[in-house]
PDB file of C-alpha atoms in Angstrom:
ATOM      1  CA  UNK A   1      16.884  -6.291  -9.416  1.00 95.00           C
ATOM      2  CA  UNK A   2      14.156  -4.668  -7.467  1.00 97.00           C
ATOM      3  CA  UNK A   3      11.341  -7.116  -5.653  1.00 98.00           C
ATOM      4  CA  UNK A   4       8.739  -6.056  -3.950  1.00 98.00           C
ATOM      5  CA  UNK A   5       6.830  -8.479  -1.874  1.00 98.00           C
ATOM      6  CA  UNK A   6       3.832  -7.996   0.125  1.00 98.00           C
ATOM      7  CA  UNK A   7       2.171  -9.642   2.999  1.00 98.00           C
ATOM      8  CA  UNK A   8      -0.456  -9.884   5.767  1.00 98.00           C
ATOM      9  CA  UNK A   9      -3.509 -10.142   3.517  1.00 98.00           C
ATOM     10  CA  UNK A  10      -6.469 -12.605   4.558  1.00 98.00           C
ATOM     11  CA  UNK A  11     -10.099 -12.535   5.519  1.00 98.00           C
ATOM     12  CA  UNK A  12     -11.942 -10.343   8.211  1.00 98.00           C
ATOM     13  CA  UNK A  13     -14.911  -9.278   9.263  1.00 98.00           C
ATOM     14  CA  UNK A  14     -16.288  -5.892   9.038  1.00 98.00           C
ATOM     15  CA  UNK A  15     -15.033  -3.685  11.868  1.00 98.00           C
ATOM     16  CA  UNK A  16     -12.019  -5.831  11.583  1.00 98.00           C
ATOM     17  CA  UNK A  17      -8.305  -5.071  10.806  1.00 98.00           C
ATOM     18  CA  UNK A  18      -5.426  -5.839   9.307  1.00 98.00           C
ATOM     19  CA  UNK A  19      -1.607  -5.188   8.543  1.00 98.00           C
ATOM     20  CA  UNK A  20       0.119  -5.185   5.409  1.00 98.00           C
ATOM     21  CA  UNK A  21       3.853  -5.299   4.680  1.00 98.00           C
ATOM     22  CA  UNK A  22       5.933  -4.812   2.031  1.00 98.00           C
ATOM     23  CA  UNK A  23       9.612  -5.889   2.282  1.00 98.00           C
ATOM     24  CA  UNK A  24      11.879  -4.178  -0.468  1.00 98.00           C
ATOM     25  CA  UNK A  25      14.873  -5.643  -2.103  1.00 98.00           C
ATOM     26  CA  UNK A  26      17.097  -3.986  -4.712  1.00 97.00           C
ATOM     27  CA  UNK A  27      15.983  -0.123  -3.146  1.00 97.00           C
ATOM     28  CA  UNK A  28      15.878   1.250  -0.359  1.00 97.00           C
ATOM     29  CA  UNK A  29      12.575   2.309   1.054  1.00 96.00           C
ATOM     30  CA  UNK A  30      13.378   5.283   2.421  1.00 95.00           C
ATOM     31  CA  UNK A  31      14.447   7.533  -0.889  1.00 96.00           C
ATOM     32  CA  UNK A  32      11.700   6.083  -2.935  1.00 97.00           C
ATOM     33  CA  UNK A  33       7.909   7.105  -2.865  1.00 97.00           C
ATOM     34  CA  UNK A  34       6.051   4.159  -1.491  1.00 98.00           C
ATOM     35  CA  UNK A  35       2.548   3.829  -2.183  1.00 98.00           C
ATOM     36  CA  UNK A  36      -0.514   1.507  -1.241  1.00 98.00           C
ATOM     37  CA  UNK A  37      -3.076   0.386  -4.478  1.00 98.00           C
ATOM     38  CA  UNK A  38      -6.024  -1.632  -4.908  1.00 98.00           C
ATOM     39  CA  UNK A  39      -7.916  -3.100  -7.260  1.00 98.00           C
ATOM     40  CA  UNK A  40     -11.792  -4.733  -6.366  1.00 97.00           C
ATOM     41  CA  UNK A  41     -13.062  -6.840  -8.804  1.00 92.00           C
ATOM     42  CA  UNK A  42     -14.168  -5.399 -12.022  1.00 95.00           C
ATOM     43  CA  UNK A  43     -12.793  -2.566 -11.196  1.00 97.00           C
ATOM     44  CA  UNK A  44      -9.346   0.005 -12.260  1.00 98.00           C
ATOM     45  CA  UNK A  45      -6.439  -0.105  -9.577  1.00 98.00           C
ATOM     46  CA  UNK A  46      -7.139   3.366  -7.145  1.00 98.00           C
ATOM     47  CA  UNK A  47      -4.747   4.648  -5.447  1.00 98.00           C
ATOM     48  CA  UNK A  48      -4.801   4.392  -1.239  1.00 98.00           C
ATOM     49  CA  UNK A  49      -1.594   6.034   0.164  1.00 98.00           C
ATOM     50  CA  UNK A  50       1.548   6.925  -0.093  1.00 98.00           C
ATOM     51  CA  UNK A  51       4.881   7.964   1.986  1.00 97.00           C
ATOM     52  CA  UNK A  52       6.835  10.987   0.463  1.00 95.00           C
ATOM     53  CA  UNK A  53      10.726   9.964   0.286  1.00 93.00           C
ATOM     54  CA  UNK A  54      11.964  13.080   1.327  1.00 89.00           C
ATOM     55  CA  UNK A  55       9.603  14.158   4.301  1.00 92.00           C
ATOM     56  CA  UNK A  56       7.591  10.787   5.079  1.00 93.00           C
ATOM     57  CA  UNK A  57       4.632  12.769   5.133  1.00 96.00           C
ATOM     58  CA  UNK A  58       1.657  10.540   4.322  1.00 98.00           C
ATOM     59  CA  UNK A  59      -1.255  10.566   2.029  1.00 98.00           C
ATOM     60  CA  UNK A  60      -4.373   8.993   1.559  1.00 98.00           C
ATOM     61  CA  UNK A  61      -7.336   8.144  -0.256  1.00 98.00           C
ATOM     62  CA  UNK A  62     -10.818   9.873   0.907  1.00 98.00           C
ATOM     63  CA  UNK A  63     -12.415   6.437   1.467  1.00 98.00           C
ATOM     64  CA  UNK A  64      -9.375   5.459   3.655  1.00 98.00           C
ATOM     65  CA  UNK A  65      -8.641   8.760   5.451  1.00 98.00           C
ATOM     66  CA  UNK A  66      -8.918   7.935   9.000  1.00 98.00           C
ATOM     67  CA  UNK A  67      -9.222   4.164   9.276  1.00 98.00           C
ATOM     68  CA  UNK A  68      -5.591   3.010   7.172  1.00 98.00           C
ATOM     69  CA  UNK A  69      -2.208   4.172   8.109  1.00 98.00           C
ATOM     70  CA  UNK A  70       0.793   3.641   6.100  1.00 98.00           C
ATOM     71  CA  UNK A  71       4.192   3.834   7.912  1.00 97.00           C
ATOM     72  CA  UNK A  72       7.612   2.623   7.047  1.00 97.00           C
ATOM     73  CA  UNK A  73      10.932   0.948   9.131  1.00 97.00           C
ATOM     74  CA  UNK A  74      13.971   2.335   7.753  1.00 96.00           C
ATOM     75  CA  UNK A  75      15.965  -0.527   9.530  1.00 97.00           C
ATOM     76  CA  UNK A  76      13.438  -3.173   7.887  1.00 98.00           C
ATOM     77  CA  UNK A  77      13.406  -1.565   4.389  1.00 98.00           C
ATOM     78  CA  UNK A  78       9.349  -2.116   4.940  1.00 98.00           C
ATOM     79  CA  UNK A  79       6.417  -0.280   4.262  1.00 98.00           C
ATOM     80  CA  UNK A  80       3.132  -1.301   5.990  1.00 98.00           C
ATOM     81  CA  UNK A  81      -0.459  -0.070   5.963  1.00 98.00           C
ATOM     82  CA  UNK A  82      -2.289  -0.405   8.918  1.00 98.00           C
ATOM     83  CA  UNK A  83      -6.085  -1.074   8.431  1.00 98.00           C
ATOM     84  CA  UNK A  84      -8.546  -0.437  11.080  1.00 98.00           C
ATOM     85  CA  UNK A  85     -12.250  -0.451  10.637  1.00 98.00           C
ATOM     86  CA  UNK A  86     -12.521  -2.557   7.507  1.00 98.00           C
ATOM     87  CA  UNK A  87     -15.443  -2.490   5.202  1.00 98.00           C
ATOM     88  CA  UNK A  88     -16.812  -4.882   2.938  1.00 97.00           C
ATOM     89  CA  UNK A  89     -16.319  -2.100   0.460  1.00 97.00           C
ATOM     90  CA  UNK A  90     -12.448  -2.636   0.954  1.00 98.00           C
ATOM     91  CA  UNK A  91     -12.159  -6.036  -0.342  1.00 98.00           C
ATOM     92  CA  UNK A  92      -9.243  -6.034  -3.401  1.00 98.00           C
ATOM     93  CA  UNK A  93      -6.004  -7.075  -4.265  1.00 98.00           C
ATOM     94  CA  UNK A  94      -3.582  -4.877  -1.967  1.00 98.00           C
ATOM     95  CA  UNK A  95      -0.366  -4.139  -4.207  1.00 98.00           C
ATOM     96  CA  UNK A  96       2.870  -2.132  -3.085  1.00 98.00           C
ATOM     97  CA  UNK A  97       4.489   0.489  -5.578  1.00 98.00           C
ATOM     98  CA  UNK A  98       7.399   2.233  -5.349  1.00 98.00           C
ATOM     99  CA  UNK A  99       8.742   5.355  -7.784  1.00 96.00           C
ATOM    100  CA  UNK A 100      11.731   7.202  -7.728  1.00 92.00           C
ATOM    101  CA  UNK A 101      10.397  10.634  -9.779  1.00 88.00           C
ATOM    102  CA  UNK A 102       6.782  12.194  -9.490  1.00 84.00           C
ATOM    103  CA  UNK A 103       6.040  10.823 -13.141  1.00 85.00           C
ATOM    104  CA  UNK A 104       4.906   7.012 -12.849  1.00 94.00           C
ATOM    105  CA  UNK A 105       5.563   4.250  -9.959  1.00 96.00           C
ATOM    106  CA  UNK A 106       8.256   2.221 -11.916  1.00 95.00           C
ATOM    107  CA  UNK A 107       8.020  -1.018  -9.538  1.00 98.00           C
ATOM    108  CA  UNK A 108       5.150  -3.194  -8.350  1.00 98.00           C
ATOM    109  CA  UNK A 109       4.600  -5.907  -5.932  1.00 98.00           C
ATOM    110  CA  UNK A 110       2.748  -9.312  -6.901  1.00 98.00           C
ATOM    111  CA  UNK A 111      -0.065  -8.186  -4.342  1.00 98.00           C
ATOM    112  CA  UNK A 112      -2.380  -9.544  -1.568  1.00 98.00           C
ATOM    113  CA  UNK A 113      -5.614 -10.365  -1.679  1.00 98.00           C
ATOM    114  CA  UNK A 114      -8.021  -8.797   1.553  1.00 98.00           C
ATOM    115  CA  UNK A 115     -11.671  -9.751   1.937  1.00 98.00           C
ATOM    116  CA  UNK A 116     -13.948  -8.337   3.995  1.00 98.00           C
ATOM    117  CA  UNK A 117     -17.216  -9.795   4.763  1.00 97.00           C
ATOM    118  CA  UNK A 118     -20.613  -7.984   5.936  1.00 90.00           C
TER     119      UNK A 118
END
């Protein structure tokens, strides 16, 4: 059974940062795409990142590119996103997602709420 359970959420101020985790159980990290959501308020989940399986090349969101960094420890079975230079605009529920084909993220973590205050 696959879990996926994140951490490190919390409140900040703007300028602030913070570090997510996400500890996987039941697959291994490193031959799944991992991928960073969010969903503000009234709003649809976006996407924010993800790590490619096969090369661990990164991707990110426009709004991110530049302040977040998503990395991942093999030895942990963890995937973490780095936030630097946090705006109020950031404030949602964090979730982790992992897929094993291109086609749809098959597992999802409860998520973790980040606020960010002006």
């Amino acid at each position: 059974q696959v879990h996926l359970v994140e951490s490190g959420g919390g409140a900040v101020q703007a300028g602030g940062s913070l570090r997510l985790s996400c500890v996987a159980s039941g697959l291994t990290v490193s031959t799944y795409g991992m991928a960073w959501f969010r969903q503000a308020p009234g709003k649809d989940r976006e996407f924010v990142s993800r790590i490619s399986a096969s090369t661990g090349s990164t991707y990110y969101a426009d709004s991110v590119k530049g302040r977040f960094t998503m990395s991942r420890d093999d030895a942990k079975n963890t995937v973490y996103l780095q936030m630097n230079s946090l705006k109020s605009e950031d404030t949602a529920v964090y979730y982790c997602a992992a897929r094993s084909t291109a086609f749809r993220w098959d597992y999802w973590g409860q998520g973790t709420q980040v606020t960010v205050s002006s």
